[in-house]
Structure formats: structure tokens, C-alpha cells
Amino acid sequence: MTDFHIKIGSVEFMNPVFVASGTFGYGVEIPDLLDISKIGAIVTKSISLMPREGNPPPRIVETSSGMINSIGLANIGVEKYIEEMLPQYAQISTPIIANIVGWTFDEYLEVLRKLEAVSSNIIGYEINISCPNVKKGGMEFGTDPETVEKLTSLLRKATNRLLIMKLSPNVADIASIALSAERGGADAVSAINTVVGMSIDPYSHQSNIFTTFGGLSGPAIKPIGLAAVQKVYRKVSIPIVGIGGISSGNDVVEYMLAGASAVQVGTATFRHPDAANQIFDQLKTYCQTQNIQQISDLTGKVKLHS
Ligand code: SIN
């Protein structure tokens, strides 16, 4: 029997397969379609200080082996989130990680403080410093090492809960950004958010996304995600949550070998709401056939040629 428990910071998770921000609502919308108690953790969509409509449509398009989104961080805002969503978490045993976004240091801090001020069973926070779909904020915070360290340490001082910084692949050196998050006191980093992409209709000559550019996700970006995780693993000692194109149990194994302690399933959930559970079942079969005793033993164990 494999032991699937993994630890991030001081939090122990039952299994390493989480669902990614922006692909599972606030965690309470689809319980009829799957057994959410089997999911390792639910990361909510990004929550901002004020409610947001997001970008105009079209803001999502399918591409070869993936999709592009430019939602623009549409969400109900932290006040309504506290009022309407937090009470529902009392019925859920799955760990909830609230994803937070802001346009200034103060905004990030205020959202976090508002969540800290109320009693809830949120287990921690993932900080979105990597959204490519807004002119200001989002990725703007995740491209400069100094800014990342400053923001991380500001938020670290405001919470003892799990603090995960979500990194962008759209930077020159993702490992240095991860190092800044570690220096700022993050418990972990998650990598990667989407890769900037574009899609055009060859007949109408029209861009398929209103904002022209959007974030590419799905199997097309898995090799980029794996490389990012391996680079970050070489540079930091905090755990890494791997994200990007995970759609099978073998994909989870690859991410763990590259250095991830846990993973998030994103785009695959749009094809099958139950994708995370199916992927975990495949992971169980893999571990059984490969005689893996402890899932965490896989982390970072890729065999390199040099
Ligand atoms: C979006 O809302 O545009 C996507 C969120 C993200 O990529 O962080």
C-alpha cells in the first residue's frame, strides 16, 4: 500500500492531487458531479478586494492540445466571498486554499487580512502574482525578484497559515523569482501559471481573444511546466506545487520526479469535472504496479544524463 500523504509547510495533505485556481470556482459549485472529498485540496479562483466583471468576451478559446483564456480575474470580491462561500466550507472536508490577487501591495494585504479576521477552515493562501491577462497587477508582481520578496514578507507577517506564491513562466529566470519567494518566507511556490499565447481565426482574420493575448494552458504546456519545476527545485528548498497540462497519473509522476511535492489539475477539469479524482486513481495504479511505498519519495528523483 502506498502512503499518499504529503506535507507542505506544516500542513499535511491526504493526497498530492489538487485542483487549480480558476478551474474549480470557489470549490462549492460542482459537488454533484464528483466526490470532492477525494481531492487533495481545492484552490479557489482568484479573490480580489473589489468584485470584478473580468475581460469582455471572447475570453476563452480551444487550441491544439490546450486552451487560451483571458478571463481577467472575474470574481465576486472578498466581502461577498466571506459572506457567501466561507459558510459553505463548513460542509466540506477537502482542504481549501484561497487564491488572492491584488493591484497594489495594500490590496493583497487587505484581502488576506479580511480573510484572517473571520473564522474559517481555509487552510492557506495561494498568492497570484502571475496572471497574464490584466494590464496592471497580476503578473506585474511576479516578474521582479525584489517585488516578490517584499510582497511575500508583507503577507508572511500577516498570517501563520500556509502561504504559497504562484509563479509565472513568462519571466527570464523563474528560479530567481522562486528564491525571492523563499527569502520572503513563503512555505511553497506553485509553478506554472499560463504561458502567454494568441489564437487567430484564419477566415475572419479576427483574433479569437478580445484582449489579443491570453494564457495558454493544457497538455501543450506540460514540458514548459516540467522544466520550470526542475529549475526551481535546483534553486530552493521549499516545496513546489507543479501545475501545467496534467491530465494523467503519469503526468503527476513526471512532475514529482522533476521536483514537485504536489500538483494541481487545471484544464483537464474542463473536459471531465472528475479529472482530478480519475488522475489520482491512475496514480494509485502506477504506485501499486511500481511498488512505490511513499509518494513523497518520488520528489526530485528524475535521473539525468549528466
Ligand atoms: C484570468 O482570470 O485571466 C486567469 C487567471 C490567471 O491566469 O491567473
Coordinates of C-alpha atoms and ligand atoms in Angstrom, one line a residue:
M1 CA 0.0 0.0 0.0
T2 CA 1.4 3.4 -0.9
D3 CA 1.3 6.3 1.6
F4 CA 0.0 9.3 -0.4
H5 CA 0.3 11.8 2.4
I6 CA 2.5 14.8 1.6
K7 CA 3.5 17.8 3.7
I8 CA 3.7 21.5 2.6
G9 CA 4.8 23.8 5.4
S10 CA 3.2 22.4 8.5
V11 CA 0.1 21.2 6.6
E12 CA -0.3 17.5 5.8
F13 CA -2.4 16.6 2.8
M14 CA -4.1 13.3 2.2
N15 CA -3.0 13.1 -1.4
P16 CA -0.9 15.3 -3.7
V17 CA -3.5 15.9 -6.4
F18 CA -5.1 19.3 -6.0
V19 CA -7.4 21.3 -8.3
A20 CA -6.0 24.6 -9.8
S21 CA -7.3 28.1 -9.3
G22 CA -9.7 29.3 -12.0
T23 CA -10.8 25.8 -12.9
F24 CA -13.0 24.8 -9.9
G25 CA -14.8 28.0 -9.0
Y26 CA -14.9 28.6 -5.2
G27 CA -15.0 24.9 -4.5
V28 CA -18.7 24.6 -3.8
E29 CA -20.2 24.8 -7.3
I30 CA -19.9 21.2 -8.6
P31 CA -20.2 18.7 -5.7
D32 CA -22.9 16.8 -7.6
L33 CA -20.6 15.9 -10.4
L34 CA -17.8 14.3 -8.3
D35 CA -16.8 13.3 -4.8
I36 CA -14.8 16.4 -3.8
S37 CA -13.7 14.7 -0.5
K38 CA -11.2 12.7 -2.5
I39 CA -9.4 15.7 -3.9
G40 CA -6.1 16.6 -2.1
A41 CA -7.0 20.3 -1.9
I42 CA -9.1 22.9 -3.7
V43 CA -7.5 26.1 -4.8
T44 CA -10.2 28.8 -5.3
K45 CA -10.4 31.2 -8.2
S46 CA -8.6 34.4 -7.5
I47 CA -10.3 36.7 -5.0
S48 CA -9.7 40.5 -5.1
L49 CA -10.7 43.3 -2.8
M50 CA -13.5 44.6 -5.1
P51 CA -15.8 42.4 -7.3
R52 CA -14.7 42.2 -10.9
E53 CA -16.5 41.6 -14.2
G54 CA -13.4 40.5 -15.9
N55 CA -12.5 41.0 -19.6
P56 CA -15.1 41.2 -22.4
P57 CA -15.8 38.1 -24.5
P58 CA -14.5 36.2 -26.3
R59 CA -12.2 35.3 -23.4
I60 CA -11.7 31.5 -23.9
V61 CA -10.7 29.5 -27.0
E62 CA -9.6 25.9 -27.6
T63 CA -6.2 25.5 -29.2
S64 CA -4.1 22.4 -30.3
S65 CA -3.6 20.4 -27.1
G66 CA -4.7 23.2 -24.9
M67 CA -6.8 26.4 -24.5
I68 CA -6.3 30.1 -24.1
N69 CA -8.1 32.1 -21.5
S70 CA -8.3 35.8 -20.8
I71 CA -10.9 35.9 -18.1
G72 CA -9.4 39.0 -16.4
L73 CA -9.8 37.8 -12.8
A74 CA -13.6 38.0 -12.7
N75 CA -14.7 37.3 -9.2
I76 CA -17.3 38.3 -6.5
G77 CA -14.8 40.2 -4.3
V78 CA -13.6 39.3 -0.9
E79 CA -16.7 40.7 1.1
K80 CA -19.2 38.5 -0.8
Y81 CA -16.8 35.6 -0.8
I82 CA -16.7 35.8 3.0
E83 CA -20.4 36.2 3.3
E84 CA -21.5 33.5 0.7
M85 CA -18.7 31.0 0.3
L86 CA -17.0 30.6 3.7
P87 CA -20.1 29.3 5.5
Q88 CA -20.4 26.6 2.8
Y89 CA -16.9 25.4 3.6
A90 CA -18.1 24.1 6.9
Q91 CA -19.8 21.2 5.0
I92 CA -16.6 20.3 3.1
S93 CA -13.8 18.2 4.5
T94 CA -11.5 18.9 1.5
P95 CA -8.7 21.5 2.4
I96 CA -9.5 24.9 0.8
I97 CA -6.6 27.2 -0.3
A98 CA -7.9 30.7 -1.1
N99 CA -6.2 32.3 -4.1
I100 CA -5.6 36.0 -3.6
V101 CA -4.9 38.7 -6.2
G102 CA -4.3 42.5 -5.9
W103 CA -3.3 45.6 -7.8
T104 CA -1.2 47.1 -5.0
F105 CA 0.7 45.7 -2.0
D106 CA -2.0 47.0 0.2
E107 CA -4.8 45.3 -1.8
Y108 CA -3.1 41.9 -1.4
L109 CA -2.7 42.6 2.3
E110 CA -6.2 43.8 2.8
V111 CA -7.8 40.7 1.2
L112 CA -5.6 38.5 3.3
R113 CA -6.4 40.4 6.4
K114 CA -10.1 40.3 5.8
L115 CA -9.9 36.5 5.4
E116 CA -7.7 36.2 8.5
A117 CA -10.2 38.3 10.5
V118 CA -13.1 35.8 10.2
S119 CA -13.2 32.3 11.4
S120 CA -13.0 29.8 8.6
N121 CA -11.5 26.5 7.7
I122 CA -9.4 27.9 4.9
I123 CA -6.1 26.1 5.2
G124 CA -3.9 28.6 3.5
Y125 CA -3.4 31.1 0.6
E126 CA -2.0 30.9 -2.9
I127 CA -0.9 34.3 -4.0
N128 CA -1.5 35.1 -7.7
I129 CA 1.5 37.1 -8.9
S130 CA 1.3 35.6 -12.4
C131 CA -2.0 36.4 -14.2
P132 CA -1.0 37.4 -17.7
N133 CA -4.5 38.8 -18.6
V134 CA -4.6 42.2 -16.9
K135 CA -2.8 45.4 -17.8
K136 CA -1.8 46.1 -14.2
G137 CA -1.5 43.8 -11.2
G138 CA -1.3 40.0 -11.5
M139 CA 1.9 39.2 -13.4
E140 CA 3.3 42.6 -12.8
F141 CA 4.0 41.5 -9.2
G142 CA 5.7 38.2 -10.2
T143 CA 8.4 39.3 -12.7
D144 CA 10.7 41.3 -10.4
P145 CA 12.6 39.3 -7.6
E146 CA 12.7 42.3 -5.2
T147 CA 8.9 42.9 -5.5
V148 CA 8.2 39.2 -5.0
E149 CA 10.3 39.1 -1.8
K150 CA 8.7 42.3 -0.5
L151 CA 5.2 41.1 -1.1
T152 CA 5.8 37.7 0.3
S153 CA 7.3 39.0 3.5
L154 CA 4.5 41.5 3.9
L155 CA 1.9 38.7 3.6
R156 CA 4.0 36.3 5.7
K157 CA 3.9 38.7 8.7
A158 CA 0.1 38.8 8.4
T159 CA -0.6 35.1 8.5
N160 CA 0.6 31.8 10.1
R161 CA -1.5 29.9 7.5
L162 CA 0.1 28.1 4.6
L163 CA 1.5 30.7 2.1
I164 CA 2.1 29.7 -1.5
M165 CA 3.4 32.1 -4.2
K166 CA 2.1 31.2 -7.7
L167 CA 4.8 31.8 -10.3
S168 CA 4.7 32.9 -13.9
P169 CA 6.5 31.1 -16.7
N170 CA 6.6 34.4 -18.6
V171 CA 9.9 35.5 -17.0
A172 CA 13.6 35.3 -17.8
D173 CA 14.5 33.3 -14.7
I174 CA 11.7 31.6 -12.8
A175 CA 14.2 30.1 -10.3
S176 CA 15.3 33.5 -9.1
I177 CA 11.7 34.5 -8.6
A178 CA 11.1 31.3 -6.5
L179 CA 14.2 32.1 -4.4
S180 CA 12.8 35.6 -3.7
A181 CA 9.5 33.9 -2.5
E182 CA 11.5 31.6 -0.3
R183 CA 13.5 34.5 1.2
G184 CA 10.3 36.4 1.8
G185 CA 9.0 33.5 3.9
A186 CA 6.7 31.5 1.6
D187 CA 6.0 27.9 2.6
A188 CA 5.9 26.9 -1.0
V189 CA 5.7 28.0 -4.6
S190 CA 3.3 26.8 -7.3
A191 CA 4.5 26.7 -10.9
I192 CA 3.4 27.4 -13.5
N193 CA 0.6 29.8 -14.3
T194 CA -0.3 30.0 -18.0
V195 CA 2.0 30.9 -20.9
V196 CA 1.2 34.0 -22.9
G197 CA -0.4 32.9 -26.2
M198 CA -2.5 34.1 -29.1
S199 CA -5.1 32.5 -31.5
I200 CA -6.4 33.8 -34.8
D201 CA -9.4 32.8 -37.0
P202 CA -7.8 32.3 -40.4
Y203 CA -11.1 33.0 -42.3
S204 CA -12.3 36.1 -40.5
H205 CA -8.7 37.2 -39.7
Q206 CA -10.0 38.1 -36.2
S207 CA -8.2 37.5 -33.0
N208 CA -10.0 34.7 -31.1
I209 CA -9.5 36.5 -27.8
F210 CA -10.8 40.0 -27.1
T211 CA -7.6 41.1 -25.3
T212 CA -5.5 39.7 -28.2
F213 CA -3.2 37.8 -25.8
G214 CA -4.3 35.3 -23.2
G215 CA -2.9 32.5 -21.1
L216 CA -2.2 29.1 -22.7
S217 CA -2.9 26.0 -20.6
G218 CA -3.4 22.3 -21.1
P219 CA -1.1 19.5 -22.3
A220 CA 0.7 21.9 -24.7
I221 CA 2.4 23.5 -21.8
K222 CA 3.4 20.4 -19.8
P223 CA 7.1 20.4 -20.9
I224 CA 7.4 24.0 -20.0
G225 CA 5.9 23.3 -16.6
L226 CA 8.2 20.4 -16.0
A227 CA 11.3 22.4 -16.9
A228 CA 10.2 25.3 -14.6
V229 CA 9.7 22.9 -11.7
Q230 CA 13.1 21.3 -12.2
K231 CA 14.8 24.7 -12.4
V232 CA 13.0 25.9 -9.3
Y233 CA 13.8 22.6 -7.5
R234 CA 17.5 23.1 -8.1
K235 CA 17.4 26.6 -6.5
V236 CA 15.1 26.4 -3.5
S237 CA 14.4 24.1 -0.6
I238 CA 10.7 24.9 0.0
P239 CA 8.2 22.5 -1.6
I240 CA 6.9 23.1 -5.2
V241 CA 3.4 22.5 -6.4
G242 CA 3.6 21.6 -10.0
I243 CA 1.0 22.9 -12.5
G244 CA 0.6 22.8 -16.3
G245 CA -1.0 20.3 -18.6
I246 CA -1.6 17.5 -16.0
S247 CA -4.1 15.0 -17.4
S248 CA -3.0 11.6 -16.3
G249 CA -1.4 9.8 -13.4
N250 CA 1.8 9.5 -15.3
D251 CA 1.9 13.3 -15.7
V252 CA 1.8 13.6 -11.9
V253 CA 4.7 11.2 -11.6
E254 CA 6.7 13.3 -14.1
Y255 CA 6.0 16.5 -12.1
M256 CA 7.0 14.8 -8.9
L257 CA 10.2 13.4 -10.4
A258 CA 11.1 16.9 -11.6
G259 CA 10.7 18.2 -8.1
A260 CA 7.1 18.8 -7.2
S261 CA 5.7 17.7 -3.8
A262 CA 2.1 18.1 -5.0
V263 CA 0.4 19.1 -8.3
Q264 CA -2.7 21.0 -9.4
V265 CA -5.0 19.7 -12.2
G266 CA -6.5 22.6 -14.2
T267 CA -7.6 22.5 -17.8
A268 CA -8.3 18.7 -17.6
T269 CA -11.2 19.5 -15.3
F270 CA -13.0 21.4 -18.2
R271 CA -13.1 18.1 -20.1
H272 CA -14.0 16.0 -17.2
P273 CA -15.2 17.6 -13.9
D274 CA -13.9 14.4 -12.2
A275 CA -10.5 14.6 -13.8
A276 CA -8.5 15.1 -10.5
N277 CA -10.1 12.0 -9.0
Q278 CA -9.5 10.0 -12.1
I279 CA -5.9 11.2 -12.2
F280 CA -5.4 10.2 -8.6
D281 CA -6.9 6.7 -9.3
Q282 CA -4.3 6.4 -12.2
L283 CA -1.6 7.5 -9.8
K284 CA -2.6 4.8 -7.3
T285 CA -2.4 2.1 -10.0
Y286 CA 1.0 3.4 -11.1
C287 CA 2.3 3.2 -7.5
Q288 CA 0.8 -0.3 -7.0
T289 CA 2.5 -1.7 -10.1
Q290 CA 5.8 0.1 -9.5
N291 CA 5.8 -0.8 -5.8
I292 CA 6.1 2.8 -4.5
Q293 CA 5.8 2.8 -0.7
Q294 CA 5.7 6.6 -0.1
I295 CA 4.6 9.0 -2.8
S296 CA 6.9 11.7 -1.5
D297 CA 9.9 9.5 -2.3
L298 CA 9.4 10.4 -5.9
T299 CA 10.0 14.1 -5.4
G300 CA 13.1 15.3 -7.3
K301 CA 14.2 11.8 -8.2
V302 CA 14.5 12.3 -12.0
K303 CA 17.5 10.5 -13.4
L304 CA 19.6 13.0 -15.5
H305 CA 22.1 12.1 -18.2
S306 CA 24.7 14.5 -16.8
Ligands
SIN1 C1 -7.7 35.2 -15.6 O1 -8.5 35.4 -14.7 O2 -7.5 35.9 -16.6 C2 -6.8 34.0 -15.4 C3 -6.2 34.0 -14.0 C4 -4.7 33.7 -14.1 O3 -4.1 33.4 -15.1 O4 -4.1 33.9 -13.0

